[in-house]
Amino acid sequence: MLKVDLHSHSTVSDGLLAPRQLVRYAAEQGVTVLALTDHDDVAGLAEAREEALLQDIRFITGVEISVTWRRRTIHIVGLRIDADQAELTAGLARLRESRFERARRIAAELDKIGITGSFEGAMAYASDRIISRTHFARFLIEEGHAKDMKSVFKKYLVKGKPGYVEHTWAELHEALEWIHGAGGIAVIAHPGRYDFGPTLLRELFTEFKDLGGRAVEVVSGSHSPDEFGRFADLAKAFGLLASRGSDYHGPGHSYIDMGRLAPMPASCTPVWHDWREVLEAA
Ligand code: AMP
Ligand code: MN
Ligand code: MN
Ligand code: MN
């Protein structure tokens, strides 16, 4: 049976499992086609691919790019990318660099409310490549400021709360240029997570499509069943293919366990509909 998961994270970004462990876990959960899509980095792909070969999982190279669109943060997933493509890797390196400067500002904000040492504290959870709000969240939980991931993001690190700072990520057209330059397919990640009204959402879909974007996540670990239907309809209306991914970040740090995603609505054309390696796995 085909069990496709095209959105997941490893320790290269803010996941809890190393790329190799993540692939082993996916295999245990019966996943047959897996994409690793770390935030702003492709450093885990080689290891994951190696393990996928051993586990008889069809491996799809991926990345989840942080984008600022109309002063809001959105995520664009690139699938089937050539991870050695220089413009892509240079662009991602720029984003990772900027994360360290942003982390200093987050720490300065937390200092103001008496939570000190958070930069070093967050870094202790991070790889030396990337630092994200997730790492700050783990530090804040460890220090007893919140009980779990959900509550820590409710109290800190989000707009209007201590530890939130504005940040400028890649532009939408840049992210798509990097993905397309690397031969990949661009996917709007988890549209249900953006606090957009219907007009803004349609404007995003229109602009994305005009820039050559091809797909949208319909089934996401972070979407409700209602949202599956809503985004299936929107995908159809915009002529976009549909993707499916858990957004797995590790045990206890994920919306949904791997291998537990709902099936794709029948009205959708899956983004993998013409992928040879996937059809062979079916
Ligand atoms: P960053 O890219 O540094 O802004 O961090 C974003 C990451 O934080 C996301 O990819 C999630 O892994 C995590 N995150 C953001 N909001 C939440 C939330 N409400 N609950 C749990 N994790 C969250
Ligand atoms: Mn994440
Ligand atoms: Mn995301
Ligand atoms: Mn993600």
Short mmCIF file of C-alpha atoms and ligand atoms in Angstrom, two decimals:
data_model
loop_
_atom_site.label_atom_id
_atom_site.label_comp_id
_atom_site.label_asym_id
_atom_site.label_seq_id
_atom_site.Cartn_x
_atom_site.Cartn_y
_atom_site.Cartn_z
CA MET A 1 0.00 0.00 0.00
CA LEU A 2 1.11 3.53 -0.75
CA LYS A 3 1.67 5.59 2.39
CA VAL A 4 3.02 8.98 1.46
CA ASP A 5 4.42 11.56 3.88
CA LEU A 6 5.94 14.60 2.20
CA HIS A 7 6.67 16.84 5.21
CA SER A 8 8.95 15.96 8.13
CA HIS A 9 11.77 17.36 10.25
CA SER A 10 15.03 16.02 11.68
CA THR A 11 17.64 17.31 14.14
CA VAL A 12 19.13 19.24 11.22
CA SER A 13 16.38 21.79 11.89
CA ASP A 14 13.92 21.49 14.78
CA GLY A 15 13.02 17.80 14.82
CA LEU A 16 14.02 15.45 17.63
CA LEU A 17 15.22 12.51 15.55
CA ALA A 18 18.41 12.41 13.49
CA PRO A 19 17.74 11.91 9.76
CA ARG A 20 18.61 8.22 9.97
CA GLN A 21 16.40 7.65 13.03
CA LEU A 22 13.56 9.54 11.41
CA VAL A 23 13.64 7.30 8.34
CA ARG A 24 13.77 4.17 10.52
CA TYR A 25 10.81 5.42 12.50
CA ALA A 26 8.88 6.17 9.31
CA ALA A 27 9.56 2.63 8.12
CA GLU A 28 8.29 1.21 11.41
CA GLN A 29 5.12 3.23 11.00
CA GLY A 30 4.58 1.80 7.52
CA VAL A 31 5.43 4.92 5.52
CA THR A 32 6.49 3.92 2.00
CA VAL A 33 7.28 7.34 0.48
CA LEU A 34 8.98 9.95 2.66
CA ALA A 35 10.24 13.49 2.14
CA LEU A 36 12.56 15.12 4.66
CA THR A 37 11.77 18.86 4.64
CA ASP A 38 13.93 20.55 7.26
CA HIS A 39 13.52 24.28 7.76
CA ASP A 40 15.92 26.25 5.54
CA ASP A 41 18.43 23.40 5.24
CA VAL A 42 19.18 20.35 3.12
CA ALA A 43 22.02 18.96 5.24
CA GLY A 44 20.08 15.88 6.36
CA LEU A 45 19.09 14.62 2.94
CA ALA A 46 22.14 12.50 2.14
CA GLU A 47 21.93 10.53 5.40
CA ALA A 48 18.17 10.13 5.10
CA ARG A 49 18.45 8.88 1.54
CA GLU A 50 21.08 6.33 2.55
CA GLU A 51 18.83 4.95 5.30
CA ALA A 52 15.75 5.02 3.07
CA LEU A 53 17.54 2.72 0.66
CA LEU A 54 18.12 0.22 3.49
CA GLN A 55 14.52 0.50 4.69
CA ASP A 56 12.99 0.19 1.22
CA ILE A 57 11.38 3.61 1.55
CA ARG A 58 11.11 5.80 -1.54
CA PHE A 59 12.92 8.94 -0.53
CA ILE A 60 11.99 12.40 -1.78
CA THR A 61 14.42 15.27 -1.27
CA GLY A 62 12.80 18.32 0.28
CA VAL A 63 13.13 21.57 2.18
CA GLU A 64 10.74 23.92 3.98
CA ILE A 65 11.65 27.52 3.19
CA SER A 66 10.71 30.41 5.51
CA VAL A 67 9.14 33.23 3.50
CA THR A 68 7.91 36.71 4.32
CA TRP A 69 4.86 37.59 2.25
CA ARG A 70 3.00 40.82 2.93
CA ARG A 71 4.82 41.10 6.25
CA ARG A 72 3.58 37.67 7.32
CA THR A 73 5.55 34.46 7.67
CA ILE A 74 4.56 31.55 5.47
CA HIS A 75 6.31 28.30 4.61
CA ILE A 76 6.97 26.97 1.13
CA VAL A 77 8.00 23.34 0.77
CA GLY A 78 10.25 22.37 -2.13
CA LEU A 79 10.05 18.74 -3.21
CA ARG A 80 12.27 16.70 -5.54
CA ILE A 81 14.99 19.32 -5.38
CA ASP A 82 18.59 18.92 -6.43
CA ALA A 83 20.11 19.70 -3.04
CA ASP A 84 23.49 20.62 -4.53
CA GLN A 85 22.17 23.50 -6.58
CA ALA A 86 24.30 26.53 -5.65
CA GLU A 87 21.62 29.24 -5.68
CA LEU A 88 19.38 27.16 -3.44
CA THR A 89 22.12 26.33 -0.95
CA ALA A 90 23.34 29.94 -0.88
CA GLY A 91 19.81 31.22 -0.32
CA LEU A 92 19.21 28.77 2.50
CA ALA A 93 22.58 29.65 4.08
CA ARG A 94 21.51 33.30 4.12
CA LEU A 95 18.28 32.40 5.93
CA ARG A 96 20.11 30.26 8.49
CA GLU A 97 22.61 33.08 9.13
CA SER A 98 19.76 35.50 9.76
CA ARG A 99 18.27 33.07 12.29
CA PHE A 100 21.23 33.58 14.64
CA GLU A 101 20.82 37.36 14.58
CA ARG A 102 17.08 36.91 15.16
CA ALA A 103 17.77 34.53 18.05
CA ARG A 104 19.86 37.24 19.74
CA ARG A 105 16.89 39.60 19.49
CA ILE A 106 14.51 36.94 20.87
CA ALA A 107 16.88 36.42 23.80
CA ALA A 108 17.05 40.18 24.42
CA GLU A 109 13.23 40.30 24.57
CA LEU A 110 13.15 37.41 27.03
CA ASP A 111 15.87 39.15 29.11
CA LYS A 112 13.44 42.05 29.54
CA ILE A 113 10.95 39.82 31.36
CA GLY A 114 13.67 38.29 33.50
CA ILE A 115 14.28 35.09 31.54
CA THR A 116 18.03 35.19 31.10
CA GLY A 117 20.46 32.94 29.27
CA SER A 118 17.92 31.87 26.67
CA PHE A 119 20.25 32.22 23.66
CA GLU A 120 22.71 29.75 25.15
CA GLY A 121 19.82 27.69 26.50
CA ALA A 122 18.18 27.41 23.11
CA MET A 123 21.52 26.74 21.40
CA ALA A 124 21.99 23.74 23.67
CA TYR A 125 19.01 22.15 21.88
CA ALA A 126 20.02 23.24 18.40
CA SER A 127 22.44 21.82 15.89
CA ASP A 128 25.21 24.25 15.01
CA ARG A 129 23.43 24.90 11.70
CA ILE A 130 20.08 26.31 12.68
CA ILE A 131 18.31 27.95 15.57
CA SER A 132 14.53 28.24 15.69
CA ARG A 133 11.74 29.20 18.04
CA THR A 134 11.31 25.48 18.73
CA HIS A 135 14.70 25.47 20.45
CA PHE A 136 13.69 28.45 22.57
CA ALA A 137 10.46 26.61 23.35
CA ARG A 138 12.37 23.56 24.59
CA PHE A 139 14.54 25.79 26.79
CA LEU A 140 11.49 27.58 28.23
CA ILE A 141 9.81 24.26 29.04
CA GLU A 142 12.96 22.91 30.64
CA GLU A 143 13.16 26.05 32.81
CA GLY A 144 9.58 25.52 33.94
CA HIS A 145 8.02 28.51 32.14
CA ALA A 146 5.46 26.31 30.38
CA LYS A 147 4.41 22.68 30.52
CA ASP A 148 4.46 21.69 26.86
CA MET A 149 4.98 22.89 23.28
CA LYS A 150 1.42 24.03 22.85
CA SER A 151 1.33 26.18 25.96
CA VAL A 152 4.82 27.59 25.49
CA PHE A 153 3.83 28.96 22.07
CA LYS A 154 0.66 30.39 23.56
CA LYS A 155 2.56 32.28 26.24
CA TYR A 156 5.76 33.20 24.43
CA LEU A 157 7.39 33.52 21.02
CA VAL A 158 4.26 34.48 19.07
CA LYS A 159 3.06 37.91 18.00
CA GLY A 160 2.01 40.03 20.97
CA LYS A 161 3.81 37.81 23.47
CA PRO A 162 7.27 38.09 25.07
CA GLY A 163 10.03 36.65 22.94
CA TYR A 164 8.40 37.52 19.65
CA VAL A 165 10.40 39.60 17.19
CA GLU A 166 9.66 40.64 13.63
CA HIS A 167 11.88 38.99 11.06
CA THR A 168 12.31 39.17 7.31
CA TRP A 169 12.71 35.81 5.57
CA ALA A 170 13.04 35.07 1.85
CA GLU A 171 10.68 36.70 -0.60
CA LEU A 172 8.10 34.43 -2.17
CA HIS A 173 9.56 34.80 -5.66
CA GLU A 174 13.05 34.01 -4.34
CA ALA A 175 11.91 30.80 -2.65
CA LEU A 176 10.21 29.67 -5.85
CA GLU A 177 13.23 30.62 -7.95
CA TRP A 178 15.51 28.57 -5.68
CA ILE A 179 13.17 25.57 -5.81
CA HIS A 180 12.64 25.76 -9.56
CA GLY A 181 16.34 26.38 -10.17
CA ALA A 182 16.98 23.14 -8.31
CA GLY A 183 14.47 21.31 -10.52
CA GLY A 184 11.91 20.99 -7.72
CA ILE A 185 8.21 21.45 -7.17
CA ALA A 186 6.95 24.27 -4.93
CA VAL A 187 4.19 23.52 -2.42
CA ILE A 188 2.32 25.91 -0.10
CA ALA A 189 2.81 24.36 3.35
CA HIS A 190 -0.09 24.02 5.81
CA PRO A 191 -2.26 26.95 4.60
CA GLY A 192 -4.62 26.29 7.49
CA ARG A 193 -1.98 27.57 9.91
CA TYR A 194 -1.90 31.08 8.46
CA ASP A 195 -4.13 33.61 10.03
CA PHE A 196 -5.41 34.79 6.64
CA GLY A 197 -8.92 35.74 5.66
CA PRO A 198 -10.34 34.27 2.44
CA THR A 199 -9.28 37.25 0.30
CA LEU A 200 -5.67 37.22 1.43
CA LEU A 201 -5.52 33.45 1.01
CA ARG A 202 -6.77 33.69 -2.57
CA GLU A 203 -4.23 36.42 -3.27
CA LEU A 204 -1.48 34.16 -1.96
CA PHE A 205 -2.66 31.25 -4.10
CA THR A 206 -2.90 33.52 -7.16
CA GLU A 207 0.58 34.96 -6.71
CA PHE A 208 2.05 31.53 -5.95
CA LYS A 209 0.49 30.07 -9.08
CA ASP A 210 1.72 33.02 -11.20
CA LEU A 211 5.25 32.35 -9.96
CA GLY A 212 5.02 28.74 -11.12
CA GLY A 213 4.00 27.12 -7.82
CA ARG A 214 2.41 23.74 -8.39
CA ALA A 215 0.88 22.32 -5.23
CA VAL A 216 -0.62 22.93 -1.81
CA GLU A 217 -0.71 20.80 1.32
CA VAL A 218 -4.29 19.61 1.63
CA VAL A 219 -3.73 16.87 4.18
CA SER A 220 -1.37 18.15 6.87
CA GLY A 221 -0.80 16.93 10.40
CA SER A 222 -1.77 20.45 11.43
CA HIS A 223 -5.06 20.53 9.47
CA SER A 224 -8.46 19.56 10.79
CA PRO A 225 -10.72 17.32 8.67
CA ASP A 226 -12.71 20.47 7.78
CA GLU A 227 -9.55 22.03 6.46
CA PHE A 228 -8.82 18.97 4.27
CA GLY A 229 -12.09 19.68 2.47
CA ARG A 230 -11.57 23.41 2.33
CA PHE A 231 -8.10 23.17 0.84
CA ALA A 232 -9.07 20.33 -1.49
CA ASP A 233 -11.67 22.70 -2.96
CA LEU A 234 -9.23 25.58 -3.13
CA ALA A 235 -6.57 23.40 -4.80
CA LYS A 236 -9.09 22.38 -7.40
CA ALA A 237 -10.27 25.96 -7.99
CA PHE A 238 -6.67 27.09 -8.57
CA GLY A 239 -5.55 24.07 -10.58
CA LEU A 240 -3.02 23.11 -7.94
CA LEU A 241 -1.89 19.59 -7.12
CA ALA A 242 -2.42 18.33 -3.57
CA SER A 243 0.28 17.29 -1.11
CA ARG A 244 0.10 15.30 2.09
CA GLY A 245 2.51 15.51 5.02
CA SER A 246 2.55 14.97 8.75
CA ASP A 247 4.98 17.82 9.62
CA TYR A 248 6.41 15.33 12.09
CA HIS A 249 8.94 16.79 14.57
CA GLY A 250 9.48 13.79 16.86
CA PRO A 251 7.69 12.04 19.72
CA GLY A 252 5.65 14.48 21.82
CA HIS A 253 6.59 17.39 19.54
CA SER A 254 4.23 16.77 16.65
CA TYR A 255 0.65 17.43 15.65
CA ILE A 256 0.24 13.82 14.66
CA ASP A 257 2.29 10.63 14.82
CA MET A 258 3.93 9.48 11.63
CA GLY A 259 1.91 7.03 9.57
CA ARG A 260 -1.40 8.30 11.03
CA LEU A 261 -2.36 10.87 8.41
CA ALA A 262 -5.79 10.84 6.83
CA PRO A 263 -6.03 9.75 3.20
CA MET A 264 -6.08 12.33 0.42
CA PRO A 265 -9.60 13.44 -0.54
CA ALA A 266 -10.65 11.66 -3.73
CA SER A 267 -11.28 14.96 -5.54
CA CYS A 268 -7.57 15.88 -5.40
CA THR A 269 -4.80 15.16 -7.87
CA PRO A 270 -1.86 14.11 -5.67
CA VAL A 271 1.37 15.97 -6.30
CA TRP A 272 3.01 12.55 -6.77
CA HIS A 273 0.54 11.44 -9.48
CA ASP A 274 3.28 11.27 -12.11
CA TRP A 275 6.32 10.43 -9.97
CA ARG A 276 7.84 7.26 -11.34
CA GLU A 277 9.52 6.22 -8.07
CA VAL A 278 6.23 6.52 -6.20
CA LEU A 279 4.14 4.65 -8.74
CA GLU A 280 6.66 1.80 -8.59
CA ALA A 281 6.16 1.64 -4.81
CA ALA A 282 2.39 1.35 -5.13
P1 AMP B 1 10.80 29.46 13.44
O1 AMP B 1 10.96 28.96 12.04
O2 AMP B 1 12.08 29.63 14.15
O3 AMP B 1 9.91 30.66 13.51
O4 AMP B 1 10.05 28.31 14.23
C1 AMP B 1 8.85 27.81 13.75
C2 AMP B 1 8.61 26.43 14.30
O5 AMP B 1 8.08 26.52 15.60
C3 AMP B 1 7.56 25.68 13.51
O6 AMP B 1 8.13 25.02 12.42
C4 AMP B 1 7.05 24.70 14.53
O7 AMP B 1 7.90 23.58 14.58
C5 AMP B 1 7.17 25.46 15.82
N1 AMP B 1 5.88 26.08 16.19
C6 AMP B 1 5.41 27.27 15.82
N2 AMP B 1 4.21 27.52 16.38
C7 AMP B 1 3.93 26.42 17.13
C8 AMP B 1 2.84 26.04 17.98
N3 AMP B 1 1.79 26.85 18.16
N4 AMP B 1 2.93 24.84 18.57
C9 AMP B 1 3.98 24.04 18.41
N5 AMP B 1 5.03 24.34 17.63
C10 AMP B 1 5.00 25.51 17.00
MN MN B 2 9.28 23.25 12.86
MN MN B 3 5.89 24.96 8.69
MN MN B 4 7.32 21.81 8.92
#
